[in-house]
mmCIF file of C-alpha atoms in Angstrom:
data_model
loop_
_atom_site.group_PDB
_atom_site.id
_atom_site.type_symbol
_atom_site.label_atom_id
_atom_site.label_comp_id
_atom_site.label_asym_id
_atom_site.label_seq_id
_atom_site.Cartn_x
_atom_site.Cartn_y
_atom_site.Cartn_z
ATOM 1 C CA MET A 3 -0.214 16.520 -11.180
ATOM 2 C CA SER A 4 2.202 18.162 -8.877
ATOM 3 C CA TYR A 5 2.207 20.715 -5.928
ATOM 4 C CA VAL A 6 4.498 23.433 -4.957
ATOM 5 C CA GLY A 7 6.682 21.890 -2.357
ATOM 6 C CA GLY A 8 5.428 18.510 -2.911
ATOM 7 C CA GLY A 9 7.390 15.307 -2.519
ATOM 8 C CA ASN A 10 8.425 12.336 -4.509
ATOM 9 C CA GLY A 11 7.154 9.804 -1.942
ATOM 10 C CA THR A 12 10.698 8.938 -0.587
ATOM 11 C CA SER A 13 11.635 8.942 2.840
ATOM 12 C CA ALA A 14 13.763 12.058 2.398
ATOM 13 C CA ASN A 15 11.258 13.962 0.291
ATOM 14 C CA PRO A 16 7.743 12.588 1.413
ATOM 15 C CA TYR A 17 4.366 13.451 -0.486
ATOM 16 C CA THR A 18 2.143 16.168 1.206
ATOM 17 C CA LYS A 19 -1.191 15.104 2.612
ATOM 18 C CA VAL A 20 -2.811 17.099 -0.257
ATOM 19 C CA GLU A 21 -0.736 14.939 -2.791
ATOM 20 C CA PHE A 22 -1.707 11.711 -1.044
ATOM 21 C CA ASP A 23 -5.302 12.616 -0.724
ATOM 22 C CA SER A 24 -5.515 13.436 -4.513
ATOM 23 C CA MET A 25 -3.650 10.367 -5.559
ATOM 24 C CA LEU A 26 -5.741 8.110 -3.555
ATOM 25 C CA SER A 27 -9.142 9.601 -4.614
ATOM 26 C CA ASN A 28 -7.970 9.357 -8.230
ATOM 27 C CA ASP A 29 -7.040 5.799 -7.758
ATOM 28 C CA ASN A 30 -3.236 6.086 -8.607
ATOM 29 C CA TRP A 31 -1.649 5.744 -5.182
ATOM 30 C CA ASN A 32 1.477 3.363 -5.574
ATOM 31 C CA GLY A 33 2.742 3.584 -1.849
ATOM 32 C CA GLY A 34 5.246 5.900 -0.477
ATOM 33 C CA TYR A 35 6.020 8.279 2.241
ATOM 34 C CA VAL A 36 3.429 10.807 3.209
ATOM 35 C CA GLU A 37 4.314 13.820 5.802
ATOM 36 C CA GLY A 38 3.063 13.089 9.178
ATOM 37 C CA MET A 39 2.146 9.440 8.453
ATOM 38 C CA GLY A 40 5.216 7.706 7.540
ATOM 39 C CA TYR A 41 5.061 5.101 4.979
ATOM 40 C CA VAL A 42 1.583 4.240 3.394
ATOM 41 C CA ALA A 43 1.037 0.849 1.560
ATOM 42 C CA PRO A 44 0.315 0.786 -1.913
ATOM 43 C CA ASN A 45 -2.955 -1.260 -1.661
ATOM 44 C CA THR A 46 -4.474 1.309 0.581
ATOM 45 C CA TYR A 47 -8.234 2.452 -0.575
ATOM 46 C CA ILE A 48 -9.518 3.568 2.700
ATOM 47 C CA TYR A 49 -7.398 5.606 5.175
ATOM 48 C CA GLY A 50 -8.701 5.430 8.817
ATOM 49 C CA ASN A 51 -10.523 2.848 10.746
ATOM 50 C CA SER A 52 -12.866 0.768 9.042
ATOM 51 C CA VAL A 53 -14.852 -2.436 10.116
ATOM 52 C CA TYR A 54 -16.666 -2.881 6.932
ATOM 53 C CA TRP A 55 -16.177 -6.125 4.961
ATOM 54 C CA GLY A 56 -14.277 -5.941 1.768
ATOM 55 C CA SER A 57 -12.330 -2.828 2.456
ATOM 56 C CA VAL A 58 -8.620 -2.050 3.536
ATOM 57 C CA SER A 59 -7.888 0.504 6.112
ATOM 58 C CA GLN A 60 -4.682 1.655 7.476
ATOM 59 C CA ASP A 61 -3.309 3.617 10.580
ATOM 60 C CA TYR A 62 -0.113 5.288 11.611
ATOM 61 C CA TYR A 63 1.135 4.283 14.961
ATOM 62 C CA THR A 64 4.242 4.922 17.255
ATOM 63 C CA PHE A 65 5.013 1.918 19.401
ATOM 64 C CA PRO A 66 3.201 3.328 22.604
ATOM 65 C CA ASP A 67 0.223 4.603 20.554
ATOM 66 C CA TYR A 68 -0.050 0.920 19.168
ATOM 67 C CA VAL A 69 0.062 -0.715 22.556
ATOM 68 C CA THR A 70 -2.435 1.812 23.845
ATOM 69 C CA SER A 71 -4.709 1.667 20.706
ATOM 70 C CA LEU A 72 -5.487 -1.967 21.478
ATOM 71 C CA SER A 73 -8.595 -0.896 23.868
ATOM 72 C CA SER A 74 -11.293 -3.343 24.695
ATOM 73 C CA ASP A 75 -13.788 -0.884 22.832
ATOM 74 C CA GLY A 76 -11.749 -1.011 19.592
ATOM 75 C CA LEU A 77 -11.368 -5.092 19.853
ATOM 76 C CA ASN A 78 -14.909 -5.322 20.824
ATOM 77 C CA GLN A 79 -15.957 -3.408 17.576
ATOM 78 C CA MET A 80 -13.813 -5.614 15.484
ATOM 79 C CA ALA A 81 -15.207 -8.720 17.137
ATOM 80 C CA GLU A 82 -18.913 -7.489 16.449
ATOM 81 C CA SER A 83 -18.124 -6.881 12.993
ATOM 82 C CA LEU A 84 -16.633 -10.518 12.607
ATOM 83 C CA ALA A 85 -19.493 -11.995 14.569
ATOM 84 C CA GLY A 86 -22.123 -10.069 12.255
ATOM 85 C CA ALA A 87 -20.861 -12.124 9.289
ATOM 86 C CA ILE A 88 -22.636 -15.172 10.934
ATOM 87 C CA PRO A 89 -26.415 -14.540 11.494
ATOM 88 C CA GLY A 90 -27.495 -15.269 14.983
ATOM 89 C CA VAL A 91 -23.769 -15.540 16.643
ATOM 90 C CA GLY A 92 -23.350 -12.522 18.413
ATOM 91 C CA SER A 93 -22.620 -14.600 21.642
ATOM 92 C CA TYR A 94 -19.099 -14.974 20.070
ATOM 93 C CA THR A 95 -18.363 -11.287 20.430
ATOM 94 C CA ALA A 96 -16.419 -11.738 23.710
ATOM 95 C CA TYR A 97 -14.544 -14.680 22.400
ATOM 96 C CA LEU A 98 -13.556 -12.928 19.152
ATOM 97 C CA SER A 99 -12.462 -10.015 21.206
ATOM 98 C CA GLN A 100 -10.270 -12.035 23.362
ATOM 99 C CA GLU A 101 -8.718 -13.667 20.294
ATOM 100 C CA LEU A 102 -8.177 -10.288 18.794
ATOM 101 C CA GLY A 103 -6.459 -9.275 21.877
ATOM 102 C CA ASP A 104 -4.235 -12.431 21.846
ATOM 103 C CA MET A 105 -3.248 -11.905 18.398
ATOM 104 C CA SER A 106 -2.509 -8.156 19.014
ATOM 105 C CA ARG A 107 -0.381 -9.085 22.023
ATOM 106 C CA GLU A 108 1.501 -11.635 19.668
ATOM 107 C CA ILE A 109 2.228 -8.911 17.134
ATOM 108 C CA GLN A 110 3.347 -6.554 20.014
ATOM 109 C CA SER A 111 5.789 -9.502 21.361
ATOM 110 C CA GLU A 112 7.318 -9.938 17.647
ATOM 111 C CA LEU A 113 7.900 -6.267 17.414
ATOM 112 C CA LEU A 114 9.635 -6.236 20.817
ATOM 113 C CA LYS A 115 11.702 -9.237 19.966
ATOM 114 C CA LYS A 116 12.642 -7.710 16.599
ATOM 115 C CA GLY A 117 14.126 -4.783 18.536
ATOM 116 C CA TYR A 118 11.366 -2.094 18.130
ATOM 117 C CA ASN A 119 10.751 0.046 20.908
ATOM 118 C CA GLY A 120 9.285 3.385 22.038
ATOM 119 C CA SER A 121 10.786 5.389 19.318
ATOM 120 C CA SER A 122 9.614 3.058 16.361
ATOM 121 C CA SER A 123 6.616 3.995 14.258
ATOM 122 C CA PHE A 124 4.594 1.612 12.288
ATOM 123 C CA THR A 125 1.814 1.554 9.701
ATOM 124 C CA ILE A 126 -1.017 -0.967 10.260
ATOM 125 C CA VAL A 127 -2.735 -2.387 7.299
ATOM 126 C CA ARG A 128 -5.916 -4.164 7.871
ATOM 127 C CA THR A 129 -7.494 -5.803 4.759
ATOM 128 C CA TYR A 130 -10.871 -7.416 5.246
ATOM 129 C CA MET A 131 -11.146 -10.743 3.158
ATOM 130 C CA GLY A 132 -14.735 -12.183 3.170
ATOM 131 C CA SER A 133 -14.517 -14.178 6.437
ATOM 132 C CA SER A 134 -11.223 -13.013 7.789
ATOM 133 C CA VAL A 135 -9.003 -10.056 8.411
ATOM 134 C CA LYS A 136 -5.415 -9.571 7.709
ATOM 135 C CA PHE A 137 -3.246 -7.488 9.768
ATOM 136 C CA SER A 138 0.185 -6.245 8.235
ATOM 137 C CA VAL A 139 2.684 -4.195 10.159
ATOM 138 C CA TYR A 140 4.947 -2.162 8.099
ATOM 139 C CA ASN A 141 8.102 -0.263 9.389
ATOM 140 C CA ALA A 142 6.965 3.514 8.956
ATOM 141 C CA ASN A 143 10.516 4.589 8.379
ATOM 142 C CA ASN A 144 11.224 2.269 5.409
ATOM 143 C CA GLY A 145 8.177 0.815 4.375
ATOM 144 C CA GLU A 146 9.317 -2.773 5.147
ATOM 145 C CA LEU A 147 6.754 -5.445 6.014
ATOM 146 C CA ILE A 148 7.627 -6.576 9.560
ATOM 147 C CA THR A 149 5.054 -9.308 10.091
ATOM 148 C CA SER A 150 1.249 -10.100 9.384
ATOM 149 C CA LYS A 151 -1.423 -12.108 11.052
ATOM 150 C CA THR A 152 -4.890 -12.949 9.744
ATOM 151 C CA ILE A 153 -7.857 -13.947 12.000
ATOM 152 C CA ASN A 154 -10.995 -15.580 10.852
ATOM 153 C CA MET A 155 -14.596 -14.964 11.928
ATOM 154 C CA PHE A 156 -14.047 -18.236 14.198
ATOM 155 C CA GLY A 157 -11.314 -16.450 15.933
ATOM 156 C CA PHE A 158 -8.578 -18.583 14.632
ATOM 157 C CA TRP A 159 -5.711 -16.713 13.879
ATOM 158 C CA GLN A 160 -1.986 -17.452 12.320
#
């Protein structure tokens, strides 16, 4: 399927959002660049924020947007989802939120040490894997994996 003015998924000629949506909906997305979103990983099945187990979600961020996206509300929502995997353990929400925050700050630190700055853009892919969530950070300009961290429902991350 092709669209007038569509791309081929390279950084010089990205897919349109219509092409991306169509390929994603038809389960034939193989990764590539998308207008206004940067690089989109090939294993993406759900675009946007998701806290449901067994799903993959991703977001496109500039570095400043990524730093400000780490609000306590978002971390609390993720912590509640992780804590919800264990019946009766809702009291861990604050602890999990703190650990998610610590892990996110470690990712930010790695990005800064590797020379990324306010003009950098990233694709953050979250993969929900049973009792853990893997955060993979890709360079939105070239699709290269920069770093990844995994946190489990007990708040242990690496």
